[in-house]
Coordinates of C-alpha atoms in Angstrom, one line a residue:
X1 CA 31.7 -62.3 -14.4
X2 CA 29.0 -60.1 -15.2
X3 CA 25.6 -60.0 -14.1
X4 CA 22.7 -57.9 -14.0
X5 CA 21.3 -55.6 -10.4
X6 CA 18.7 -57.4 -8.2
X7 CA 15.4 -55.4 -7.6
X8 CA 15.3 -55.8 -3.8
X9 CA 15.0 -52.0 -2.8
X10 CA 11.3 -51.1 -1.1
X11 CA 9.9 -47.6 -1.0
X12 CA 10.5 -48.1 2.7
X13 CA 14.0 -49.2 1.7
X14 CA 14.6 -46.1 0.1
X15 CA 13.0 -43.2 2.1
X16 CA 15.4 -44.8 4.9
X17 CA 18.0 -44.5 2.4
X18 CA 17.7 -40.8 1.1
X19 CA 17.0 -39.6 4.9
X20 CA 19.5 -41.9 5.9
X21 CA 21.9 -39.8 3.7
X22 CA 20.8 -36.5 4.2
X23 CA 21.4 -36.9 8.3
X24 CA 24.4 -37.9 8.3
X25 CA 27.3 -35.3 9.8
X26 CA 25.7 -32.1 8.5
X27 CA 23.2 -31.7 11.1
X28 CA 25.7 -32.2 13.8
X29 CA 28.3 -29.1 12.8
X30 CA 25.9 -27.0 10.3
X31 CA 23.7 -25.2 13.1
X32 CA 26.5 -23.3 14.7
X33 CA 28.4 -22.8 11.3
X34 CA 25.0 -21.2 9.8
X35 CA 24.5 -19.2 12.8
X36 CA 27.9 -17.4 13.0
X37 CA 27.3 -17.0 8.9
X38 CA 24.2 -15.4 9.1
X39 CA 22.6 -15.2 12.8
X40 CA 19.0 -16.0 13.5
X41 CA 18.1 -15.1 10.1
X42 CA 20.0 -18.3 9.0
X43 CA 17.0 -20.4 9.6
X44 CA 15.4 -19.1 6.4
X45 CA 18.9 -20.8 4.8
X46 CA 17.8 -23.9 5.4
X47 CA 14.0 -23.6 4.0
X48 CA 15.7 -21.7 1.0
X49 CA 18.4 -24.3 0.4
X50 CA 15.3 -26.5 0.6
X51 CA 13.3 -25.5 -1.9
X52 CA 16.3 -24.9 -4.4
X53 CA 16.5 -28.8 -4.0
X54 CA 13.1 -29.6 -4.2
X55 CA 13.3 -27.9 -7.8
X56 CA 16.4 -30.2 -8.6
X57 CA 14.6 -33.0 -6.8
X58 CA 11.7 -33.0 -9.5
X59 CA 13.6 -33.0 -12.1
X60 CA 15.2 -36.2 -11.0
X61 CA 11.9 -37.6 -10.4
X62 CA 11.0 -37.1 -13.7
X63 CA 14.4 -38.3 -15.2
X64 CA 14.7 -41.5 -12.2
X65 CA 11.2 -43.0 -13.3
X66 CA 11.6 -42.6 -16.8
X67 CA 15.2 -43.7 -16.8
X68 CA 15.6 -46.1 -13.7
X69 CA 19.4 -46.8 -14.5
X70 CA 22.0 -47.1 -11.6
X71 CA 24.3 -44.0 -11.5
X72 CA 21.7 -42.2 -13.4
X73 CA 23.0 -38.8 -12.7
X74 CA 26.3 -39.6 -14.4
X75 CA 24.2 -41.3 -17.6
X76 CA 21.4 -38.3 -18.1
X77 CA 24.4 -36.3 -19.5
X78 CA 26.0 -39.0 -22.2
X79 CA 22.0 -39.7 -23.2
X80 CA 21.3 -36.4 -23.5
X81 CA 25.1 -34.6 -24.7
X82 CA 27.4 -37.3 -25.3
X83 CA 30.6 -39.1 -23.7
X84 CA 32.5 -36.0 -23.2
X85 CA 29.9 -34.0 -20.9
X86 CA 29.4 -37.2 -19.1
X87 CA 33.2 -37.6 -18.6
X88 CA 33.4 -34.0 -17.0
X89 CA 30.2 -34.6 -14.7
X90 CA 31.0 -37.8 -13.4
X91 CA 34.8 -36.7 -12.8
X92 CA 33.9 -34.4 -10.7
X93 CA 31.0 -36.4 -8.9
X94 CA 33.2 -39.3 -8.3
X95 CA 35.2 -37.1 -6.1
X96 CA 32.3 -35.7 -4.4
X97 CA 31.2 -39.0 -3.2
X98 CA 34.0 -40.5 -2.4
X99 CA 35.3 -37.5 0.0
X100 CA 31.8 -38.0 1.0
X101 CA 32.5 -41.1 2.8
X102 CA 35.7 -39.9 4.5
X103 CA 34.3 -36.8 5.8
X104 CA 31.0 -38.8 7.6
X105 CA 34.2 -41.2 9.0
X106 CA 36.6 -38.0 9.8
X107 CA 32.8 -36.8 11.8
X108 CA 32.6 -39.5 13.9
X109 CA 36.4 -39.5 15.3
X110 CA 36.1 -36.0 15.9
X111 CA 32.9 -36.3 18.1
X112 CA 34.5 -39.9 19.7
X113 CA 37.8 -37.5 20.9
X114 CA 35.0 -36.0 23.3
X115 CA 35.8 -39.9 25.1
X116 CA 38.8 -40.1 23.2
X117 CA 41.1 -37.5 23.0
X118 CA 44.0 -39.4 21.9
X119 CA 42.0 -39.5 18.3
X120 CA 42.7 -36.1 17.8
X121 CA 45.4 -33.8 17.8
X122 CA 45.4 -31.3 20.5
X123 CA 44.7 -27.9 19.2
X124 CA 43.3 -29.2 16.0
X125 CA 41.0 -30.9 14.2
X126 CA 43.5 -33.6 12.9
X127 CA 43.6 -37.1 13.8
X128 CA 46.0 -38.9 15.6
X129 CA 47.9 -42.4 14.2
X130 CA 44.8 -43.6 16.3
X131 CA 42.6 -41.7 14.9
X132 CA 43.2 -42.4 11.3
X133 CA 43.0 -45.9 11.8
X134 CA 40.0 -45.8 13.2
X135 CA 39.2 -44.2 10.7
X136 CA 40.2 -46.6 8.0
X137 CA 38.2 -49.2 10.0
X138 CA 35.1 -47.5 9.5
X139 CA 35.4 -47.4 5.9
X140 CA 36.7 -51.1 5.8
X141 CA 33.6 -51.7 7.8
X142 CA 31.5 -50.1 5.1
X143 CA 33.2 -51.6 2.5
X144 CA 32.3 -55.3 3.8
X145 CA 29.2 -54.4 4.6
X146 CA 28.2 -53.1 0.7
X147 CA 30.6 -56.3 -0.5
X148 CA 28.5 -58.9 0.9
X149 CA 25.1 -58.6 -0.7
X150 CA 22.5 -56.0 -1.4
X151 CA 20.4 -57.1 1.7
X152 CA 23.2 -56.9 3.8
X153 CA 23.7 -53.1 3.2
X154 CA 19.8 -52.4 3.4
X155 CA 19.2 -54.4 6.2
X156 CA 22.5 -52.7 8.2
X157 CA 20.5 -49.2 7.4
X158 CA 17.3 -49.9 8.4
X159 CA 18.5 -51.1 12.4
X160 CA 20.9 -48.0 12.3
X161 CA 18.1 -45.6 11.3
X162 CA 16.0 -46.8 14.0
X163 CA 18.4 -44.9 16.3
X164 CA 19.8 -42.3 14.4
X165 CA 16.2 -40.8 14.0
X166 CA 15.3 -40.7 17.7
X167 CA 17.9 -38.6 18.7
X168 CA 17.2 -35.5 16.4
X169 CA 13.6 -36.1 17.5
X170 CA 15.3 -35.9 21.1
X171 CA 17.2 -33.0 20.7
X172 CA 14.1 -31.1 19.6
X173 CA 11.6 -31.9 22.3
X174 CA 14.3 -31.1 25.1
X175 CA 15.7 -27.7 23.3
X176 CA 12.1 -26.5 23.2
X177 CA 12.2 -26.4 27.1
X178 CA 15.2 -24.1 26.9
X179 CA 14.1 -21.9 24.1
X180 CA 14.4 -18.2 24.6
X181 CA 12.5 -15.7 22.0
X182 CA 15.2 -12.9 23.3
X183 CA 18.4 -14.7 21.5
X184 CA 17.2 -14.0 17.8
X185 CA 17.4 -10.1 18.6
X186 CA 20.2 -9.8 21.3
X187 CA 22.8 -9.3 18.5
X188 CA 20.7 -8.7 15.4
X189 CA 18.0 -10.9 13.4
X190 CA 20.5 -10.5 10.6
X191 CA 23.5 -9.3 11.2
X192 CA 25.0 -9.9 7.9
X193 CA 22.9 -9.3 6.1
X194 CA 21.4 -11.3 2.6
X195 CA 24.8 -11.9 1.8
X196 CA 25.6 -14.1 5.1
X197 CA 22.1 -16.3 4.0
X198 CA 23.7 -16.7 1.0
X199 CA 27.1 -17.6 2.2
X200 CA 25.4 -20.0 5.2
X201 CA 23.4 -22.0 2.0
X202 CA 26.8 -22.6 -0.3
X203 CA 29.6 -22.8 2.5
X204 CA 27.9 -23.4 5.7
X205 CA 26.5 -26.8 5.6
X206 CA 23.2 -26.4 4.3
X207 CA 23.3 -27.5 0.7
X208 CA 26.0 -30.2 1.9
X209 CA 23.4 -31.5 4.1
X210 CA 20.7 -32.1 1.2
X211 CA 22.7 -34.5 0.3
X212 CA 19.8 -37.5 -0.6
X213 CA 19.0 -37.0 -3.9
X214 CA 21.9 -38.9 -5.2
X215 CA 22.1 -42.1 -3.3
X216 CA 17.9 -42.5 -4.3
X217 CA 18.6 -42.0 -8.1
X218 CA 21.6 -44.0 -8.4
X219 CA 20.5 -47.3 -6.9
X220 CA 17.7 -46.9 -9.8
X221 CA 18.1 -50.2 -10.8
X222 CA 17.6 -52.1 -7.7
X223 CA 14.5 -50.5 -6.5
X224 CA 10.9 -52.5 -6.9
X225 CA 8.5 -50.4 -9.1
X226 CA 11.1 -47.3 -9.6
X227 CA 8.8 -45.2 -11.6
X228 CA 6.5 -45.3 -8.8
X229 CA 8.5 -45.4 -5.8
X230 CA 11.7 -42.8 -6.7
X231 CA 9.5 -39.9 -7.4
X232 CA 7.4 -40.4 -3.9
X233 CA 11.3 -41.2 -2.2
X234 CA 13.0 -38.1 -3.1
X235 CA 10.1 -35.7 -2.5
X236 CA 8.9 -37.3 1.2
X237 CA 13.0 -36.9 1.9
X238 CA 13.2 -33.6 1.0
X239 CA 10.3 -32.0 2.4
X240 CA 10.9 -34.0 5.9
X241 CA 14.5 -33.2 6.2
X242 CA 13.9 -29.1 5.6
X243 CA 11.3 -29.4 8.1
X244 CA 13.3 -31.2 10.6
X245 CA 16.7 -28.8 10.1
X246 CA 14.6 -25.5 10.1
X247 CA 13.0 -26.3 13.3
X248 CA 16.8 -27.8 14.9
X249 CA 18.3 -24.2 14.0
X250 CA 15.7 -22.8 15.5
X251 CA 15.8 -24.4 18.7
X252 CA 19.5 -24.3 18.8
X253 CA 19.6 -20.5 18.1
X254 CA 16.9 -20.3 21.0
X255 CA 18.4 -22.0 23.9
X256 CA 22.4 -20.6 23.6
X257 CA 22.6 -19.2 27.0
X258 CA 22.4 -16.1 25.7
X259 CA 24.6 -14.0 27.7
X260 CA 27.2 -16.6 25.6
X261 CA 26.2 -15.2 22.3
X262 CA 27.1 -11.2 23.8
X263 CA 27.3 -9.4 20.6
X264 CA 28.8 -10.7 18.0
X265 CA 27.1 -14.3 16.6
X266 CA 30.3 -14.6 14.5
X267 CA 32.1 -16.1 17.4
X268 CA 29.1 -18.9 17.6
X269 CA 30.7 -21.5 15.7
X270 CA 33.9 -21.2 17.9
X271 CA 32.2 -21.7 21.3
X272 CA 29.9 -24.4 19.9
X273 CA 32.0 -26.7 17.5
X274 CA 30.3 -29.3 18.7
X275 CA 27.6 -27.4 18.3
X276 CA 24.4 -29.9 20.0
X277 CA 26.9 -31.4 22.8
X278 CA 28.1 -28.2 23.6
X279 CA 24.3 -26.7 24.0
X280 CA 23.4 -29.8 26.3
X281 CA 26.8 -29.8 28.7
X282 CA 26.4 -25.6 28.8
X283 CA 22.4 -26.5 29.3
X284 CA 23.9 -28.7 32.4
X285 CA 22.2 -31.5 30.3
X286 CA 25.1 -34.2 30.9
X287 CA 22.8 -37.3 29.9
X288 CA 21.6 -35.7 26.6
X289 CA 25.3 -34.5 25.3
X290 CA 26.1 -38.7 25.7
X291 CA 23.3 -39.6 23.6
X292 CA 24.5 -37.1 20.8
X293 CA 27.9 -38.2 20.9
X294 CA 26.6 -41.7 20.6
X295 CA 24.3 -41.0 17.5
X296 CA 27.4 -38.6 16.3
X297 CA 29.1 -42.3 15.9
X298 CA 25.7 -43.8 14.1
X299 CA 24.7 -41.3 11.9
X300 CA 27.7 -40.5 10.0
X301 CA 28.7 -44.0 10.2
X302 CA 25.0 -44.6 8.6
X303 CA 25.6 -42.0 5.9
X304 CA 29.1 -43.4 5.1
X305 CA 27.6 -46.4 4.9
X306 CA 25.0 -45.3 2.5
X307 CA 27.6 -42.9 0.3
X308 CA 30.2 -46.0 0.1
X309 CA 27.6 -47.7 -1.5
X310 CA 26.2 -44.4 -4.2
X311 CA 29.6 -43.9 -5.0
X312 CA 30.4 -47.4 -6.4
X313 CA 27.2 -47.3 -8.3
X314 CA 28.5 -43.9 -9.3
X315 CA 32.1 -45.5 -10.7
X316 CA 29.9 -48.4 -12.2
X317 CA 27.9 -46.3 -14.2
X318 CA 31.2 -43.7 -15.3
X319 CA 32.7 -46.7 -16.6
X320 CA 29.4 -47.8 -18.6
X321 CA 29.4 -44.5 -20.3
X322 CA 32.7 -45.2 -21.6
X323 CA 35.1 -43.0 -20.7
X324 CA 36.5 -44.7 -17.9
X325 CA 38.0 -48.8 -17.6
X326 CA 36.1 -51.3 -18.8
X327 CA 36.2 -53.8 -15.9
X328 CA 34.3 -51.2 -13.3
X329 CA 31.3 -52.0 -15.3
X330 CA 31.5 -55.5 -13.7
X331 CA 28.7 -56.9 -11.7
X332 CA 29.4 -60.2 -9.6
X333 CA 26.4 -62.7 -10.9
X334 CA 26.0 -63.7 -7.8
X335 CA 25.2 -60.3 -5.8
X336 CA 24.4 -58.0 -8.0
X337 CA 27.3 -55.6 -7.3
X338 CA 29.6 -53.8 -8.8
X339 CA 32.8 -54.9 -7.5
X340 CA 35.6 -53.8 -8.6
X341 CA 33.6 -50.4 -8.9
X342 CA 33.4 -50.8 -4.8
X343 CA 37.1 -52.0 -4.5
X344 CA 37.9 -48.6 -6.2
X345 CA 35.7 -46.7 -4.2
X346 CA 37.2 -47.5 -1.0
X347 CA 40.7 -46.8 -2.3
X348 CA 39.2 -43.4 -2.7
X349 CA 37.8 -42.7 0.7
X350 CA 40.9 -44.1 2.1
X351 CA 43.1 -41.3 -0.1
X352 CA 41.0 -38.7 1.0
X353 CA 41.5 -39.1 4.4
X354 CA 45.0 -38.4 3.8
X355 CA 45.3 -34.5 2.8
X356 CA 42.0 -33.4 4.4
X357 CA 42.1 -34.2 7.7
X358 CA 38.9 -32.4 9.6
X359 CA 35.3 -31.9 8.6
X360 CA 34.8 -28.6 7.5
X361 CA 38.0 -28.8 5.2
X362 CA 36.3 -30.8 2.1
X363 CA 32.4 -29.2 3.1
X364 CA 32.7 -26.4 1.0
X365 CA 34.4 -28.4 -1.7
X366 CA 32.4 -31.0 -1.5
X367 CA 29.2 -29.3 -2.2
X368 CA 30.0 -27.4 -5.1
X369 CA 31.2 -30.5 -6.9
X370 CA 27.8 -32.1 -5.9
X371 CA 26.0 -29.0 -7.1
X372 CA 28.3 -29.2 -10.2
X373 CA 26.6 -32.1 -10.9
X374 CA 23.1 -31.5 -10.2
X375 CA 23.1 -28.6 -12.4
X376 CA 23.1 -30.9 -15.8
X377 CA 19.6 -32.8 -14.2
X378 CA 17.7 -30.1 -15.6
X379 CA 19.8 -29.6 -19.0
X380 CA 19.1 -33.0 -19.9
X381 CA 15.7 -33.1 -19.1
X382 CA 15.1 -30.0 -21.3
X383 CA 17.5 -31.4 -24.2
X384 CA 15.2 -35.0 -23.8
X385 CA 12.6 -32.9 -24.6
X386 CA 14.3 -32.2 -28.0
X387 CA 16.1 -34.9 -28.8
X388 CA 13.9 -38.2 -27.6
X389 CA 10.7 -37.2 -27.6
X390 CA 9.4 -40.4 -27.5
X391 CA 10.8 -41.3 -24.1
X392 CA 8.1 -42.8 -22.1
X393 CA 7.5 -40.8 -18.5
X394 CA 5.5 -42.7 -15.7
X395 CA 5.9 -39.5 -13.9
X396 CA 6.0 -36.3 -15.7
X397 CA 6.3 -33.2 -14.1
X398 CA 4.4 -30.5 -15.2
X399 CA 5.7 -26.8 -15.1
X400 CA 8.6 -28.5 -16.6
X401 CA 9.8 -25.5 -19.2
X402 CA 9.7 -23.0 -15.7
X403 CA 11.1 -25.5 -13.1
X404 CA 14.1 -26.7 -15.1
X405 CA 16.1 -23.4 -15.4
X406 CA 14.7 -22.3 -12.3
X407 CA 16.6 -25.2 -11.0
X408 CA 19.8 -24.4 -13.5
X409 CA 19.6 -20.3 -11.8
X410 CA 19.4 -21.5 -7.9
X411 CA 22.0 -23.9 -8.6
X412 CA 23.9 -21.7 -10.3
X413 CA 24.0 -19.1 -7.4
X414 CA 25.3 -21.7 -5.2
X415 CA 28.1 -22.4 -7.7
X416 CA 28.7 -18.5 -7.2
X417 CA 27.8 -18.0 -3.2
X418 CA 30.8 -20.9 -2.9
X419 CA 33.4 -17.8 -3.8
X420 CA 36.1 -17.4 -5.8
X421 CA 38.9 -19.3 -3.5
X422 CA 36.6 -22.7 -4.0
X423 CA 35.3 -22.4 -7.8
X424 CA 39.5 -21.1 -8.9
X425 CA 40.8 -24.9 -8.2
X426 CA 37.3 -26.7 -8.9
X427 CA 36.2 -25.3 -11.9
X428 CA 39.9 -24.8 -13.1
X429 CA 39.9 -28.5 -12.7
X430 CA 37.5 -29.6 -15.0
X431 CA 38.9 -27.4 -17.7
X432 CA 42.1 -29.1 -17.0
X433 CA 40.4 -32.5 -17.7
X434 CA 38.5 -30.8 -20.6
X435 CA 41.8 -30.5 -22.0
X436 CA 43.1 -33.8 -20.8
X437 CA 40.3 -35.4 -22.8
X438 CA 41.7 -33.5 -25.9
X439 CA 44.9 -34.8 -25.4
X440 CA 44.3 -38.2 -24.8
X441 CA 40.9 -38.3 -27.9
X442 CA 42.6 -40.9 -29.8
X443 CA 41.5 -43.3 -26.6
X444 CA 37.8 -41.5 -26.0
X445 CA 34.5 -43.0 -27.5
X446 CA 33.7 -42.1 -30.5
X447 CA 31.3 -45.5 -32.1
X448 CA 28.3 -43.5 -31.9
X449 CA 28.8 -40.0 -31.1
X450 CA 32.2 -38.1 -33.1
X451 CA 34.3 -36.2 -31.1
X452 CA 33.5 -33.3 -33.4
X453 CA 29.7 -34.1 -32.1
X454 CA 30.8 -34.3 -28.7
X455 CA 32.3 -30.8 -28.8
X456 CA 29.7 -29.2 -30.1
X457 CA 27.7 -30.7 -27.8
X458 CA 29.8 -30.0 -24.6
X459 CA 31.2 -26.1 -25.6
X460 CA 28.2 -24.6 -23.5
X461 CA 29.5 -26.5 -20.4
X462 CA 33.4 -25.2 -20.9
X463 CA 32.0 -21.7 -21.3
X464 CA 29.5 -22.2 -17.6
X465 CA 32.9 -22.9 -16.6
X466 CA 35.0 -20.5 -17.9
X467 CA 32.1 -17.3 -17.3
X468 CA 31.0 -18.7 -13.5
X469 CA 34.9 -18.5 -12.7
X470 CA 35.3 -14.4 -14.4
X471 CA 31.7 -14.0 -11.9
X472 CA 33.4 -15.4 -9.0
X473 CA 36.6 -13.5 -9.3
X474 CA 34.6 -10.3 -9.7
X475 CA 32.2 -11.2 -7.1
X476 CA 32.3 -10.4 -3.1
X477 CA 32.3 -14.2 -1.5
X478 CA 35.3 -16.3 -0.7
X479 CA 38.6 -13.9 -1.4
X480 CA 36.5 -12.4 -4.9
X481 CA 37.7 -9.2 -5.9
X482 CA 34.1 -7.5 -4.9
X483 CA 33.5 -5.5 -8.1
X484 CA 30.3 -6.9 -8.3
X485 CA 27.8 -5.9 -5.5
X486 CA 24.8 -7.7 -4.7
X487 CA 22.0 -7.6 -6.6
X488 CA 23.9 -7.1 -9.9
X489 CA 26.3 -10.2 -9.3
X490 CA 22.8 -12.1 -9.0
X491 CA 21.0 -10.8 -12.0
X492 CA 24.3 -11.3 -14.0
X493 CA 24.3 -15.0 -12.9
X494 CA 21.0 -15.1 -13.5
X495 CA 20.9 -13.8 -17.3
X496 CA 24.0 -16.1 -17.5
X497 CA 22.6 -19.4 -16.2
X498 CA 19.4 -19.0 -18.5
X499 CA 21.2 -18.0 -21.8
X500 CA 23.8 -21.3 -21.1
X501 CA 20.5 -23.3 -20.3
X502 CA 19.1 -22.8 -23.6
X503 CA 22.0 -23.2 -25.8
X504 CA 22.6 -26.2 -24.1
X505 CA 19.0 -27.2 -24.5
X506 CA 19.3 -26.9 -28.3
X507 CA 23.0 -28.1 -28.1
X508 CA 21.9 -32.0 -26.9
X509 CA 23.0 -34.9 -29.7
X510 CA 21.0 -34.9 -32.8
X511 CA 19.3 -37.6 -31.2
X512 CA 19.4 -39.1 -27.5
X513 CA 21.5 -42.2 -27.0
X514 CA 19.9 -44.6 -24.5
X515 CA 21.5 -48.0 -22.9
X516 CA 20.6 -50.3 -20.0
X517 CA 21.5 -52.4 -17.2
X518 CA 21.7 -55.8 -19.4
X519 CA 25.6 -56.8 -19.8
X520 CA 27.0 -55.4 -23.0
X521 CA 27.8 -57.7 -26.0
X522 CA 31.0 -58.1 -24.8
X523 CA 30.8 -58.7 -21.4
X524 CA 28.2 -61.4 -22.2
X525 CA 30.8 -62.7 -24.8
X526 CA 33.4 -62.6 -21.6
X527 CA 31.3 -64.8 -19.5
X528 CA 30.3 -67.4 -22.3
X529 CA 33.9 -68.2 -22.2
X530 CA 34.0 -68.2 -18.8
X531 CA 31.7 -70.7 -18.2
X532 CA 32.8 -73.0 -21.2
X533 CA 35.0 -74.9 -18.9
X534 CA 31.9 -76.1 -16.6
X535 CA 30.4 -77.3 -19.2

């Protein structure tokens, strides 16, 4: 039976929630990944990456208060261009979140082996029979715990944050006792150059670990006073979390005993995989590495926690757009929650713990698709601003006609810093689905926007696709061909990303279709004859 989302979500509620997302497994493995990217000058990464999401981050403040809908980031597009963009954005986001979950899980068993080693293979990152099981407990744990009621889940993430907060807080008042100005020349300030800053922001952790903005957005519908308390959520997250990484690279960079950096920072992420137990048992600091590996089992337990529970929203709010089945539109009457939408998101989680076995082999993935689907935010802000003009905004954010495809270029660059070997199989995937939905348009909605409309609509995203792949091929990062050198590749992403923002400003539905949370017709008609038994 249907029902309709409870609004039991504080401001409190949500900071906890968008921080609680952000510091999950990222902080834990991203330090010694951005430092054998880029060196010391891969602390800049993090205050870049940072202020790239702040820009997204406004826009969804802008679009969450006026349009406090759960899963909003998969409904923006359809309001905005129709079923078909909205099809492409949430395929790809669907698979972002769900490998989400399995890589916070896949975090924890690899810092448990430190206790454990039977969870993981020798000589790899792989789990053991043991391992994976534990693994599927975890997510059976969060599974239960986001089945049972909305309190439930907040309540579980406001005791676990208590925790999982301290020991980053730790961390950084006992590294500053160790911290050595000498490391951040020893081997160069930057080594690699602008092209490893680049390279540490898409593929070494950092924009997987901004990571917030979703989960505060797509439990829109559940939160007391949304317009008021979404915008203050997501920019109090993002500020304190590029604070609080910045100053953790820092201090990591700092206190590597350096004569174990020698010359080459390359090798950083080798002898630090583990990158803040490591620094504490080389450190001699026996107590603090137990306390990491500890909160290395309750932060990414919190985050997958927190991403079970976005991505199920995320599957409720596809299928509400109509382009995927009917009945994960459901929500149980008497919880408020999605259901079957959960049931589907665990099958997910569980799948991708299958072919992926370690951490760092969805990361790079895992952000691009995330970015993917950050990058129509600003698009459908700009095309609301043509095609429903008369939306009301609690919150509106001025600068708007600068910030939007300043947002839409940074993004973009990640999209391309990512490299060819990533964007081949990702983007390549969407235009396979583009042409799935082709196939198969017979099936696709078409009541109030034509396929014809859709099209026309959705050809600027197909050719972002098609032109970000030809950039990537002919770029230098991950296995490009490097004809393009740095800064042309840039200014040609640039002049690329802001001629697609436009048309696809222009190109939004002739005028902006808007739902809501209420059941639909139908699923009210469902329930009616449901309930005619009882009476």
């Amino acid at each position: 039976m249907s029902g309709n989302f409870k609004k039991s979500i504080s401001l409190f509620d949500l900071i906890l929630i968008g921080l609680g997302a952000i510091f999950g497994s990222a902080w834990l493995f991203a330090v010694s990944s951005v430092a054998s990217k880029a060196g010391p000058v891969g602390s800049f990464a993090w205050l870049i990456g940072g202020a790239i999401i702040l820009l997204i981050g406004l826009v969804y403040a802008e679009l969450g208060a006026a349009l406090p809908r759960t899963g909003g980031i998969l409904r923006y597009p359809v309001y905005s261009h129709g079923p078909l963009v909205g099809y492409l954005i949430s395929f790809v986001t669907i698979i972002a979140y769900t490998s989400l979950v399995s890589i916070e899980v896949t975090a924890v068993r690899q810092y448990l082996a430190f206790w454990f080693p039977g969870l993981t293979k020798a000589n790899s990152e792989s789990p053991t029979v043991i391992g994976w099981l534990l693994q599927f407990a975890l997510l059976a744990l969060f599974f239960l715990l986001n089945y049972w009621s909305v309190k439930a889940f907040t309540k579980a993430n406001a005791i676990i944050s208590v925790f999982k907060y301290l020991v980053p807080v730790t961390i950084i008042v006992i590294l500053a006792f160790h911290f050595k100005s000498a490391n951040f020349s020893v081997a160069g300030f930057a080594p690699f150059g602008g092209q490893g800053v680049q390279t540490a922001i898409a593929t070494g952790g950092v924009m997987f670990a901004y990571l917030g903005l979703h989960p505060i957005v797509s439990i829109a519908s559940e939160v007391k006073n949304p317009q008021r308390n979404i915008p203050i959520a997501l920019v109090v997250c993002i500020i304190l979390s590029a604070l609080i990484y910045t100053t953790m690279q820092v201090l990591f960079l700092g206190s590597i005993p350096t004569d174990m950096i020698g010359n080459d920072w390359a090798q950083i992420a080798d002898k630090f995989s583990l990158p803040f137990k490591d620094i504490a048992i080389a450190l001699g600091l026996g107590w603090l590495a137990v306390i990491v590996v500890l909160d290395a089992v309750v932060s990414p337990g919190a985050s997958g926690n927190i991403f079970m529970n976005t991505a199920s929203r995320l599957v409720y709010a596809w299928s509400r757009t109509g382009t995927l089945f009917k009945t994960f539109s459901k929500v149980d009457k008497g919880t408020g929650i999605p259901r079957s939408s959960l049931w589907l998101s665990f099958g997910l989680s569980v799948f991708w713990t299958l072919p992926f076995p370690s951490w760092d082999a969805l990361v790079n993935v895992c952000s691009v698709a995330l970015i993917l689907s950050y990058v129509v935010a600003p698009i459908s802000s700009a095309a609301f601003r043509v095609n429903a003009k008369d939306l009301k905004k609690p919150f509106k954010l001025k600068g708007m006609s600068i910030i939007a495809p300043l947002s839409f270029i940074f993004a973009s660059f990640i999209v391309y810093w990512s490299g060819w070997k990533t964007n081949s199989w990702l983007l390549g995937s969407q235009l396979v689905m583009f042409v799935l939905y082709l196939i198969f348009s017979k099936y696709v909605p078409t009541k109030e926007v034509s396929l014809a409309q859709q099209l026309k609509s959705a050809w600027w995203l197909i050719a972002y696709y098609i032109i970000m792949l030809v950039i990537s091929y002919l770029g230098s990062f991950g296995g490009g061909t490097e004809t393009l050198k740095n800064p042309v590749d840039l200014i040609l992403v640039t002049v690329v990303a802001l001629a697609i923002y436009y048309w696809a400003k222009y190109s939004g539905l002739p005028k902006a279709i808007i739902d809501n949370d209420e059941p639909t017709p139908e699923e009210k008609a469902e329930a009616e004859v449901k309930a005619e038994p009882a009476k």
